[in-house]
Tab-separated table of C-alpha atoms and ligand atoms in Angstrom:
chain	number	residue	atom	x	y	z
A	567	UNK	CA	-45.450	14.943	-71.778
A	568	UNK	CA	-48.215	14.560	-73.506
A	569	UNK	CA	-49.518	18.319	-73.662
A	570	UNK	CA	-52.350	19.451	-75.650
A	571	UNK	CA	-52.150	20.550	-79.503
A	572	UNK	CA	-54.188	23.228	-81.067
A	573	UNK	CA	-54.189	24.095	-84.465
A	574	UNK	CA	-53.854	27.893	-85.379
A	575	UNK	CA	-55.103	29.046	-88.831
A	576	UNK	CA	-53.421	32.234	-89.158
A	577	UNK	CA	-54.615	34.931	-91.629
A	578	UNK	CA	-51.726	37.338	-91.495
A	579	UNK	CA	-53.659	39.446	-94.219
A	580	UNK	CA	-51.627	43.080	-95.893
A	581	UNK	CA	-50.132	45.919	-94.700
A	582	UNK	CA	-48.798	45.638	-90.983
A	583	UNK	CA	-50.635	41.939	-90.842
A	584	UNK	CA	-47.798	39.650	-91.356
A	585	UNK	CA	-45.580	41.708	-88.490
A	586	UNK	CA	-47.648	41.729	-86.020
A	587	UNK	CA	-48.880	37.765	-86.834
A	588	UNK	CA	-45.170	37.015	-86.350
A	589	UNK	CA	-45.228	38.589	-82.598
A	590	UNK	CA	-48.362	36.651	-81.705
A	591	UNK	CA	-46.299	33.290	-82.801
A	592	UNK	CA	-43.622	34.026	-80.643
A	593	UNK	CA	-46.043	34.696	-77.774
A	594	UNK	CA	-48.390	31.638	-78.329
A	595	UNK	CA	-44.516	30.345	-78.049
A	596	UNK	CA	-44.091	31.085	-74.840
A	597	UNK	CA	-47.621	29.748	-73.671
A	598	UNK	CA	-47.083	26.562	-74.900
A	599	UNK	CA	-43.712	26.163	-73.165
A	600	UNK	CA	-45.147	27.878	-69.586
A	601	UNK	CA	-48.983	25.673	-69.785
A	602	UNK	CA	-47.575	22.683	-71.112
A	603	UNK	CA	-49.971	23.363	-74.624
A	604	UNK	CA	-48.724	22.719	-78.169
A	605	UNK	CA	-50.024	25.160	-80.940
A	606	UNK	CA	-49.684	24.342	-84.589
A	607	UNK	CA	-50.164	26.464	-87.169
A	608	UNK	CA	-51.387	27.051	-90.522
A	609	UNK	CA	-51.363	29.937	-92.928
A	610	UNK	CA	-53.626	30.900	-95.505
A	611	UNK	CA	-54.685	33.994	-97.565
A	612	UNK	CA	-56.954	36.510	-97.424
A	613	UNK	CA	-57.893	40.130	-98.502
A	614	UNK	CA	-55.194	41.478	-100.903
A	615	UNK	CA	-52.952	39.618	-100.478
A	616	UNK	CA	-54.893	36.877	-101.802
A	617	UNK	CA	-56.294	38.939	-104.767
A	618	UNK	CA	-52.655	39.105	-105.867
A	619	UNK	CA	-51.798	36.044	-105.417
A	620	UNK	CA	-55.137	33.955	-106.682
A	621	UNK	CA	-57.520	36.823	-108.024
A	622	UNK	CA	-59.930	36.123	-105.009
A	623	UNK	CA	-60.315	37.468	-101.697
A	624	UNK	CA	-61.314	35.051	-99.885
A	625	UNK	CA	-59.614	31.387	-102.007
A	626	UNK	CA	-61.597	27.988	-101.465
A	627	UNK	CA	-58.206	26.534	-99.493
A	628	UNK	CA	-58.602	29.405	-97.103
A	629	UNK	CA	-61.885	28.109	-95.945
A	630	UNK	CA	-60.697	25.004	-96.127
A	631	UNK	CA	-57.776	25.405	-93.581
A	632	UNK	CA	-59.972	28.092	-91.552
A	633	UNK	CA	-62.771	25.033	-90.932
A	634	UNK	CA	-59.918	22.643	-90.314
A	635	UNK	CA	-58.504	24.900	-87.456
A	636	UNK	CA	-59.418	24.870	-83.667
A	637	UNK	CA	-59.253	28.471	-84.279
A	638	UNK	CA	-58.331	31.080	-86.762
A	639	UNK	CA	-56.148	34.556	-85.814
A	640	UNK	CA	-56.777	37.234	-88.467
A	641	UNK	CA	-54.203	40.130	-88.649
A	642	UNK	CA	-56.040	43.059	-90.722
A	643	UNK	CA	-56.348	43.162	-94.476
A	644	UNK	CA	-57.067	45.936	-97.573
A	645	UNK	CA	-54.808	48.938	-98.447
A	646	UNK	CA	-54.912	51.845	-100.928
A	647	UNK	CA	-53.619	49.203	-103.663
A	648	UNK	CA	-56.367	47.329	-103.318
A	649	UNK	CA	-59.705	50.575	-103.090
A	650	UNK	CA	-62.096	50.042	-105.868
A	651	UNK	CA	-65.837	51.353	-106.301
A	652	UNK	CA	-65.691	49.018	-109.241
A	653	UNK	CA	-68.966	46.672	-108.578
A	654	UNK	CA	-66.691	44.382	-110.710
A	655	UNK	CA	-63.584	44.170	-109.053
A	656	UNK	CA	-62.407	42.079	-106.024
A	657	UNK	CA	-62.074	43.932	-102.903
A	658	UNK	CA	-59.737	42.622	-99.783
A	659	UNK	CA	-63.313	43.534	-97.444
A	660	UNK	CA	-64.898	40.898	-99.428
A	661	UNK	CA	-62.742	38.198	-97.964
A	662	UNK	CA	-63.345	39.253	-94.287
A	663	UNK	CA	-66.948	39.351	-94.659
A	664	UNK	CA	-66.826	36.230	-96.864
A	665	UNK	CA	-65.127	34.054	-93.830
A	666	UNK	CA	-67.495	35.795	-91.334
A	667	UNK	CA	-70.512	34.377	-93.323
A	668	UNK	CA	-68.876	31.186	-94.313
A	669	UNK	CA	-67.477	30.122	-90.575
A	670	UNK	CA	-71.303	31.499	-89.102
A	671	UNK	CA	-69.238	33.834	-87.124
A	672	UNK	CA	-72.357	35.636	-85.466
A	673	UNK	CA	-71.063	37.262	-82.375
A	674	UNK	CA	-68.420	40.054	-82.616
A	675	UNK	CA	-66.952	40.979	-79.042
A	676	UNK	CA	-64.827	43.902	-78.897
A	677	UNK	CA	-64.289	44.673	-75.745
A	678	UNK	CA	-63.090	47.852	-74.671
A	679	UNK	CA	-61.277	48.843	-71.330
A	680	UNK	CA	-59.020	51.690	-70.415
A	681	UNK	CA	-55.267	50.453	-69.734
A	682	UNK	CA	-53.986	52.254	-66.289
A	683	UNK	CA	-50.477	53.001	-67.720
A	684	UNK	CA	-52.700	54.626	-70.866
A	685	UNK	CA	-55.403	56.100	-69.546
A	686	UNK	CA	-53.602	59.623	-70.591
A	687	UNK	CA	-53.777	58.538	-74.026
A	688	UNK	CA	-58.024	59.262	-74.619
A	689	UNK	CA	-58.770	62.409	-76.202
A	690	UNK	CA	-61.607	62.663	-72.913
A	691	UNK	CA	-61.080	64.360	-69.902
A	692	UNK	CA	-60.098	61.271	-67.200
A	693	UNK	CA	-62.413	61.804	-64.766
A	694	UNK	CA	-64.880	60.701	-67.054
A	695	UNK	CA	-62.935	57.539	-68.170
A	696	UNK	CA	-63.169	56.430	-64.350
A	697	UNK	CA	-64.569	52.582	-64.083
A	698	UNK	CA	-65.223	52.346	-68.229
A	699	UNK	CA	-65.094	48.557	-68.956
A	700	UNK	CA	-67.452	47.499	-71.821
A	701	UNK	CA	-67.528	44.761	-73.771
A	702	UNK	CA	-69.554	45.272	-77.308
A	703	UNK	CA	-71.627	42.755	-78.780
A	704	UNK	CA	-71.910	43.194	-82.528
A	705	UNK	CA	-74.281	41.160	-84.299
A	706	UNK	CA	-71.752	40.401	-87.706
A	707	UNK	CA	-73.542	38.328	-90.247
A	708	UNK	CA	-76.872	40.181	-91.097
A	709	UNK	CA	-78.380	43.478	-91.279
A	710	UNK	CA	-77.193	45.899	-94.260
A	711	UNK	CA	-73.853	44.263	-94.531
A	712	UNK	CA	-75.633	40.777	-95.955
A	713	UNK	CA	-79.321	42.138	-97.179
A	714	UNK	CA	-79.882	42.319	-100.889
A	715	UNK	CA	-78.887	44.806	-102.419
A	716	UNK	CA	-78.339	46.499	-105.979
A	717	UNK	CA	-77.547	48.981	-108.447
A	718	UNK	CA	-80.140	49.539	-111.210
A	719	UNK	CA	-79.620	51.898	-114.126
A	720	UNK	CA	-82.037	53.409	-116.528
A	721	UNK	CA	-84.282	54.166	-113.519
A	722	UNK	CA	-86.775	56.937	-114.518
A	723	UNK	CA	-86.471	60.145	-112.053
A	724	UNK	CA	-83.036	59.168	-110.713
A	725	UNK	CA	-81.135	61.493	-112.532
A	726	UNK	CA	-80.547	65.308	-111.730
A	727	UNK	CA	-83.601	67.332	-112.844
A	728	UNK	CA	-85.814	63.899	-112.834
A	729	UNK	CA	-83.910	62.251	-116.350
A	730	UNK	CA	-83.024	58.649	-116.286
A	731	UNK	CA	-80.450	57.816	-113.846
A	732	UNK	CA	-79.177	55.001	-111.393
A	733	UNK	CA	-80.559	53.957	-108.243
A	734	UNK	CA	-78.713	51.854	-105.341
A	735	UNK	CA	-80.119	50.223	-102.467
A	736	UNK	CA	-79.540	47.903	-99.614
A	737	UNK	CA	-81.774	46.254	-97.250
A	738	UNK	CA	-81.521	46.008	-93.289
A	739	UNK	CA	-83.389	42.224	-92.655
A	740	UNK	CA	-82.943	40.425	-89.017
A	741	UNK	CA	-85.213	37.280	-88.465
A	742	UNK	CA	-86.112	36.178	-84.591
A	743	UNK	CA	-83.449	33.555	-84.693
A	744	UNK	CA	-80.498	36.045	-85.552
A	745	UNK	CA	-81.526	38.257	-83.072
A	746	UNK	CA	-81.828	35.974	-80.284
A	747	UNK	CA	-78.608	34.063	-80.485
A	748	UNK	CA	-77.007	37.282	-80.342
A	749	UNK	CA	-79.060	38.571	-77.400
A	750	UNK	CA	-78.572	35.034	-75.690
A	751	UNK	CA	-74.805	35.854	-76.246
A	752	UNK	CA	-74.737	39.635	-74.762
A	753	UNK	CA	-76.971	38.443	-71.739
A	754	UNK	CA	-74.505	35.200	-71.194
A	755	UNK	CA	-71.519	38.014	-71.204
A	756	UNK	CA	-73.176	40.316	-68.875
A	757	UNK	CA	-74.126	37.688	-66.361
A	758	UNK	CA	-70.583	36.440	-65.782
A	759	UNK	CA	-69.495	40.001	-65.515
A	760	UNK	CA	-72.513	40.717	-63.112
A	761	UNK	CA	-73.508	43.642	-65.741
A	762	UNK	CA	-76.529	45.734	-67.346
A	763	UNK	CA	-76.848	45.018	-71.094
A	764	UNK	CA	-77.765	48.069	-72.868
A	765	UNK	CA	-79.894	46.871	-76.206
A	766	UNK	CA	-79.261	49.481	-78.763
A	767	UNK	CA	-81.390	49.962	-81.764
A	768	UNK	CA	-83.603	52.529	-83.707
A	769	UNK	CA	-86.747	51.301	-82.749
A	770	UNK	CA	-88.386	54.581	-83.477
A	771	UNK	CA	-87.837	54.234	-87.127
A	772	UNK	CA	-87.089	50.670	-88.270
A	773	UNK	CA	-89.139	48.105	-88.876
A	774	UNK	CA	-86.016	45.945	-87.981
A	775	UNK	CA	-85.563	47.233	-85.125
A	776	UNK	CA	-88.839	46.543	-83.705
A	777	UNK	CA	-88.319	43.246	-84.051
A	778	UNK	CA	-85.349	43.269	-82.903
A	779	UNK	CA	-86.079	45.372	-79.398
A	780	UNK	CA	-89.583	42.670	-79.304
A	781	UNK	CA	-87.044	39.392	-79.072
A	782	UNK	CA	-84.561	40.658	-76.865
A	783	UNK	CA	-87.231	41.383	-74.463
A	784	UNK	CA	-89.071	38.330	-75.009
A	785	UNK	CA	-85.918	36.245	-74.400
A	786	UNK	CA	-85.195	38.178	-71.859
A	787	UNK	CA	-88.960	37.760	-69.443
A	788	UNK	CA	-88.289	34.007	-70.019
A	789	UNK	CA	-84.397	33.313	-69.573
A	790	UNK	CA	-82.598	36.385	-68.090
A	791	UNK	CA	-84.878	38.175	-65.999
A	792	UNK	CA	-82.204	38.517	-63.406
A	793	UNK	CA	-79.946	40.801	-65.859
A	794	UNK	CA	-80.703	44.552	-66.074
A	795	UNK	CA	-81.928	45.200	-69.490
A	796	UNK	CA	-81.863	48.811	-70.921
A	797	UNK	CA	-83.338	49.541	-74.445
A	798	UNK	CA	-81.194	53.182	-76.146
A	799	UNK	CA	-81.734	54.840	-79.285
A	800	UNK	CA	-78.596	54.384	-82.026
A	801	UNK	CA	-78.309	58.743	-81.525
A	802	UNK	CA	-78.509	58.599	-77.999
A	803	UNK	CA	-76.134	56.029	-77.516
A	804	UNK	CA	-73.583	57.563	-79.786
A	805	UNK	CA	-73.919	60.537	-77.533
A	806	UNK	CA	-74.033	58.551	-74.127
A	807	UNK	CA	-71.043	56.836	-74.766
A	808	UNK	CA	-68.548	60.473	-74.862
A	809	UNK	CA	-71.116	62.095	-72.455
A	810	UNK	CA	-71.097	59.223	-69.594
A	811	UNK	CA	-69.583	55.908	-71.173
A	812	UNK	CA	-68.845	54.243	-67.554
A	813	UNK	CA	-72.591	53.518	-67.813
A	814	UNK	CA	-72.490	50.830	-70.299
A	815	UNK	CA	-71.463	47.736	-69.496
A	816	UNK	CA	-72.408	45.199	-72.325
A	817	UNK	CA	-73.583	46.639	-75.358
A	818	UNK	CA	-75.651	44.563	-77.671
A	819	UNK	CA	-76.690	45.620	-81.353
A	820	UNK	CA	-76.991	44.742	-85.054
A	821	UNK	CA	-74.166	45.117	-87.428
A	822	UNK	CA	-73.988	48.215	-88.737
A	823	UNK	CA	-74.718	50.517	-85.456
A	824	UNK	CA	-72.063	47.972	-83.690
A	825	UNK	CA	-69.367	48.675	-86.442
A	826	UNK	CA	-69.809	52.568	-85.641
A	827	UNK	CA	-70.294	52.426	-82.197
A	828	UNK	CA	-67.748	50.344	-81.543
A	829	UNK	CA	-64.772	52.863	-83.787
A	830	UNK	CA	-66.588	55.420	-81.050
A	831	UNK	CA	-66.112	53.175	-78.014
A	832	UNK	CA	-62.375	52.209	-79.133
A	833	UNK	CA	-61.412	56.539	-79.222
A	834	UNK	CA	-61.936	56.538	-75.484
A	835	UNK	CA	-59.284	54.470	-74.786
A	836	UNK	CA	-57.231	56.602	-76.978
A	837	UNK	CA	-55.762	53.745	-79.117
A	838	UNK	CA	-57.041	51.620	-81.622
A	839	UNK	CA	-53.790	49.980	-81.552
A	840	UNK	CA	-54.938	48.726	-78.400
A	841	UNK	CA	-58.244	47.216	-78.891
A	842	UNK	CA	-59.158	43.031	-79.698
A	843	UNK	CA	-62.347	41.395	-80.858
A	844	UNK	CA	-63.204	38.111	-81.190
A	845	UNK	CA	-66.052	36.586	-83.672
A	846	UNK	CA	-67.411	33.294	-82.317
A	847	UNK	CA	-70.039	31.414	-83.999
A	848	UNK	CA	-71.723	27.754	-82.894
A	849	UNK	CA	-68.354	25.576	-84.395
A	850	UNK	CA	-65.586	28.044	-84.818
A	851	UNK	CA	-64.243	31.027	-84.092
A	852	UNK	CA	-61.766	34.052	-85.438
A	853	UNK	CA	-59.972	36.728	-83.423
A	854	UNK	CA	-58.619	39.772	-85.141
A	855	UNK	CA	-57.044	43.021	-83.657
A	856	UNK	CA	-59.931	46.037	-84.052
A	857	UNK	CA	-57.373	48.087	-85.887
A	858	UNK	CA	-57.100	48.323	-89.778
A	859	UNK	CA	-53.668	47.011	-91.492
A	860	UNK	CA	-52.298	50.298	-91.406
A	861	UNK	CA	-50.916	50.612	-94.847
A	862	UNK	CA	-48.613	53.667	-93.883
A	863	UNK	CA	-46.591	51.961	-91.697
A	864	UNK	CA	-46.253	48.511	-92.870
A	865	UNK	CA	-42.563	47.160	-93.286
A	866	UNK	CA	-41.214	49.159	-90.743
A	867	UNK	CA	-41.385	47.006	-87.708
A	868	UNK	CA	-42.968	49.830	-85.618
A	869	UNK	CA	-46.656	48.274	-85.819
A	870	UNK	CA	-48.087	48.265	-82.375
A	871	UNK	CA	-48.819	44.101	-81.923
A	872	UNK	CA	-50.543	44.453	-78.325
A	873	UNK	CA	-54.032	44.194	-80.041
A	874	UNK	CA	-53.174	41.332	-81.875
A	875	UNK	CA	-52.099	40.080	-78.724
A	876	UNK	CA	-55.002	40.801	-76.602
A	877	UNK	CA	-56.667	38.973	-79.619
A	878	UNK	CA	-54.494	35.817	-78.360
A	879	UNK	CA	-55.521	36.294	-75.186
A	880	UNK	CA	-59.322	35.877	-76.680
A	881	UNK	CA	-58.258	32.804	-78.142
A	882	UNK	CA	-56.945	31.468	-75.091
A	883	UNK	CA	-60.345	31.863	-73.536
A	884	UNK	CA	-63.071	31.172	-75.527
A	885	UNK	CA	-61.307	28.841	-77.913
A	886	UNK	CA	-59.251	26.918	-75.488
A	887	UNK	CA	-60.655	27.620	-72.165
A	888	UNK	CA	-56.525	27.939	-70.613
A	889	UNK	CA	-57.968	31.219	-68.522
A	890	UNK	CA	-54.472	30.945	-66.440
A	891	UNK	CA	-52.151	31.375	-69.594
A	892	UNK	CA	-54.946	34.446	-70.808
A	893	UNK	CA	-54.408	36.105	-67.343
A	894	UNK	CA	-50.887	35.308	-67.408
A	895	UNK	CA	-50.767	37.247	-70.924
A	896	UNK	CA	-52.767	39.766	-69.874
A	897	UNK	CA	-50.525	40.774	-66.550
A	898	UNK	CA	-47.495	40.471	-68.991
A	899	UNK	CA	-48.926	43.154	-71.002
A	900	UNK	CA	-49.963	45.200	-68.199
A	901	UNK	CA	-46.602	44.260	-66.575
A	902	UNK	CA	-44.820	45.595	-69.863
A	903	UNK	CA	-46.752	49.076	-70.140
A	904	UNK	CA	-46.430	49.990	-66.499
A	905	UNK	CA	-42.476	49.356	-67.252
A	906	UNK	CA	-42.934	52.374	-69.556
A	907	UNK	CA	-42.467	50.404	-72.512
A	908	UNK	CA	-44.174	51.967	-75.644
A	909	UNK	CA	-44.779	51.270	-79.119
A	910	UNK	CA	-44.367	54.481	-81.546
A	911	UNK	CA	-48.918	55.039	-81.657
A	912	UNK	CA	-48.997	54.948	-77.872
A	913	UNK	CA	-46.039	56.692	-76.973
A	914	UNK	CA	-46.452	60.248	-75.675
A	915	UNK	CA	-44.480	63.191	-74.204
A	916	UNK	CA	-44.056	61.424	-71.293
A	917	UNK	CA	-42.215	58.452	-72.818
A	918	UNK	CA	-38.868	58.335	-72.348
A	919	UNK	CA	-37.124	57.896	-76.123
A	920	UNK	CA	-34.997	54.679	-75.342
A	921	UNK	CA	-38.575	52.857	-74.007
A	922	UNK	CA	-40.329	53.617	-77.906
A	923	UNK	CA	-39.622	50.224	-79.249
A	924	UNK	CA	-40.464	48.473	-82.439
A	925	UNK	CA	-42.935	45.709	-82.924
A	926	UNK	CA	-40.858	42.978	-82.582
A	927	UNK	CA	-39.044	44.142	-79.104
A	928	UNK	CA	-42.682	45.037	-77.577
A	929	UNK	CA	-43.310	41.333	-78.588
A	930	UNK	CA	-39.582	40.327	-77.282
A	931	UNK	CA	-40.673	42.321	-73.588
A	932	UNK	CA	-43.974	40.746	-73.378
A	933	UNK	CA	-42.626	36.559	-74.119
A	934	UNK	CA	-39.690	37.957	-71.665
A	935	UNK	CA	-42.359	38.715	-68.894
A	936	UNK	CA	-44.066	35.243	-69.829
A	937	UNK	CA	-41.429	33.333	-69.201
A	938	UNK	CA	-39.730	35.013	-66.351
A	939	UNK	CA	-43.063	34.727	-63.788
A	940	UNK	CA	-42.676	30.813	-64.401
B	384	IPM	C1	-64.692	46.087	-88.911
B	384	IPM	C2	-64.337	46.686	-90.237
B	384	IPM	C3	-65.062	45.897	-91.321
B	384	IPM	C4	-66.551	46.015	-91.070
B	384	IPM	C5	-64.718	46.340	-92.753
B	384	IPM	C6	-63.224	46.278	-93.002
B	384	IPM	C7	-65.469	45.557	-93.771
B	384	IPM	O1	-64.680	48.036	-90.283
B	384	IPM	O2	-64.365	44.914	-88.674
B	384	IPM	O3	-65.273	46.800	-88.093
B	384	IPM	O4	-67.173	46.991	-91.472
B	384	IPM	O5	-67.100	45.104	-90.439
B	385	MG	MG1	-65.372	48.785	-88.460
């Protein structure tokens, strides 16, 4: 049989990274066997792990096997060991945003939908969690996270009562062509879902933002007139989305605002253990679970792995266009939470105590379910 090969870089990063990587193997296991697909794999470092093991966050052979790869599946990295203020000292964020610059990973997609079986779980009332599917567009390689920025010292009128102190800035820059790949991206998304995209910015205040708001419209007139287009103040929309969030549909905005917004968006499903993203750029692309590596919890096989599968289920799509094994992963999943099955951050007082499982049975149920619909 001569089946198709992918190759897999796999960052399985610190903390609760390398458990939940190990579940998404096993899946991608099952996958192969059921679509007749072969996935090979490679693993490299990155975040703390790699500080402690080569001093750098983000090593040269990282890159090198992440640019190899038909795709790359990041776990979560950084931990208490590794907090720092220290300008000087390596931090593990420096290797995620490192990769995200170095791969042109552009587009962050975090989509965010309310599981049936969970919908108890949100901290909102139900009734308004009725019909909320969104999908959030996060622009991920410019604004504040890449401008310049600095520390000076000896700055005169910095310090308390006006004496020589320090100073820190950073700088919010978009140019046209960053903001129009990304709003080419978010109107793409919300024509195959037959959606609005909501544009949301602080065009009141920001120079950047003007631009911004002046580009997405102009690509909009001339390419997707036939998508609704709604412009929404950074405020408003962090207030929109617990007043009424079944109004958005795709969200588009620049990095910052989208790396807020979307920690809001991900609290009305209730879980962040729940929640996948995917960063796609013109060559490459990386999918990573929207949770942190949960330091407090690492080693003790209860890690909740259905983000980093849903993540898989990304990678199926846009990396390797096999929509029937994504839907196929996606049903198990369903399939496995409707059964009652529940890791220890999702369980509730409804959960019966034999159906809390650890992370590798929840992975165990969900390959089961794969391989049984054959
Ligand atoms: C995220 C994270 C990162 C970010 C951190 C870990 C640097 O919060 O992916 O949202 O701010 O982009
Ligand atoms: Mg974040």
């Amino acid at each position: 049989m001569s089946a198709t090969t992918y190759r897999i870089c796999l960052l399985p990063g610190d903390g609760i990274g390398p458990e939940i990587t190990a579940e998404a193997v096993k899946v991608l296991g099952a996958i192969g066997e059921r679509f007749g697909a072969t996935f090979e794999f490679t693993e490299a470092l990155l975040g703390g792990a790699a500080i402690d093991a080569t001093g750098s966050p983000l090593p040269e052979e990282t890159l090198t096997k992440a640019h190899a790869a038909d795709a790359v599946l990041l776990a979560a990295i950084g931990g208490p060991k590794w907090d720092t203020t220290d300008p000087a000292k390596p931090r593990p964020e420096q290797g995620l945003l490192g990769i995200r610059k170095a791969l042109g990973l552009y587009a962050n997609l975090r989509p965010v939908k309310i599981f049936e079986a969970l919908k108890d779980a949100s901290t909102l009332k139900p009734e308004f969690l009725e019909g909320v599917d969104m999908l959030i567009v996060r622009e991920l390689t410019g604004g504040l996270y890449f401008g310049a920025r600095a520390r000076e010292t000896g700055v005169e009128g910095a310090a308390t009562g006006g004496g020589v102190g320090m100073r820190a800035y950073d700088t919010m820059e978009y140019r046209e062509y960053e903001i129009e790949r990304i709003a080419r991206t978010a109107f793409e998304a919300a024509r195959l879902r037959g959606g609005t995209v909501h544009s949301v910015d602080k065009a009141n205040v920001l120079e950047s933002s003007r631009l911004w708001r002046e580009v997405v419209h102009r690509l909009h007139a001339a390419e997707f007139a036939d998508v609704e287009l709604l412009d929404q103040l950074v405020d408003n929309t962090a207030m929109q989305l617990i007043r009424r969030p079944a109004q958005f549909d795709v969200v588009v905005t620049e990095n910052m605002f989208g790396d807020i917004l979307s920690d809001e968006a991900s609290m009305l499903t209730g879980s962040l253990g729940m929640l996948a993203s995917a960063s796609l750029g013109d060559s490459t692309a990386l999918y990573e679970p929207s949770h942190g590596s949960a330091p407090d919890i690492a080693g003790q096989g209860i890690a909740n792995p259905l983000a980093m599968l849903l993540s898989v289920e990304m990678m199926l799509r846009y990396s390797f266009s096999m929509n029937e094994a994504a839907d196929a992963l996606s049903t198990a999943i369903e399939g496995v939470l409707a059964d009652g099955w529940r890791t220890a951050d999702i369980a509730d007082a409804s959960t019966l105590p034999q159906k809390t499982v650890g992370t590798s049975a929840m992975g165990d149920l969900v390959t089961g379910r794969l391989a049984a619909a054959e």
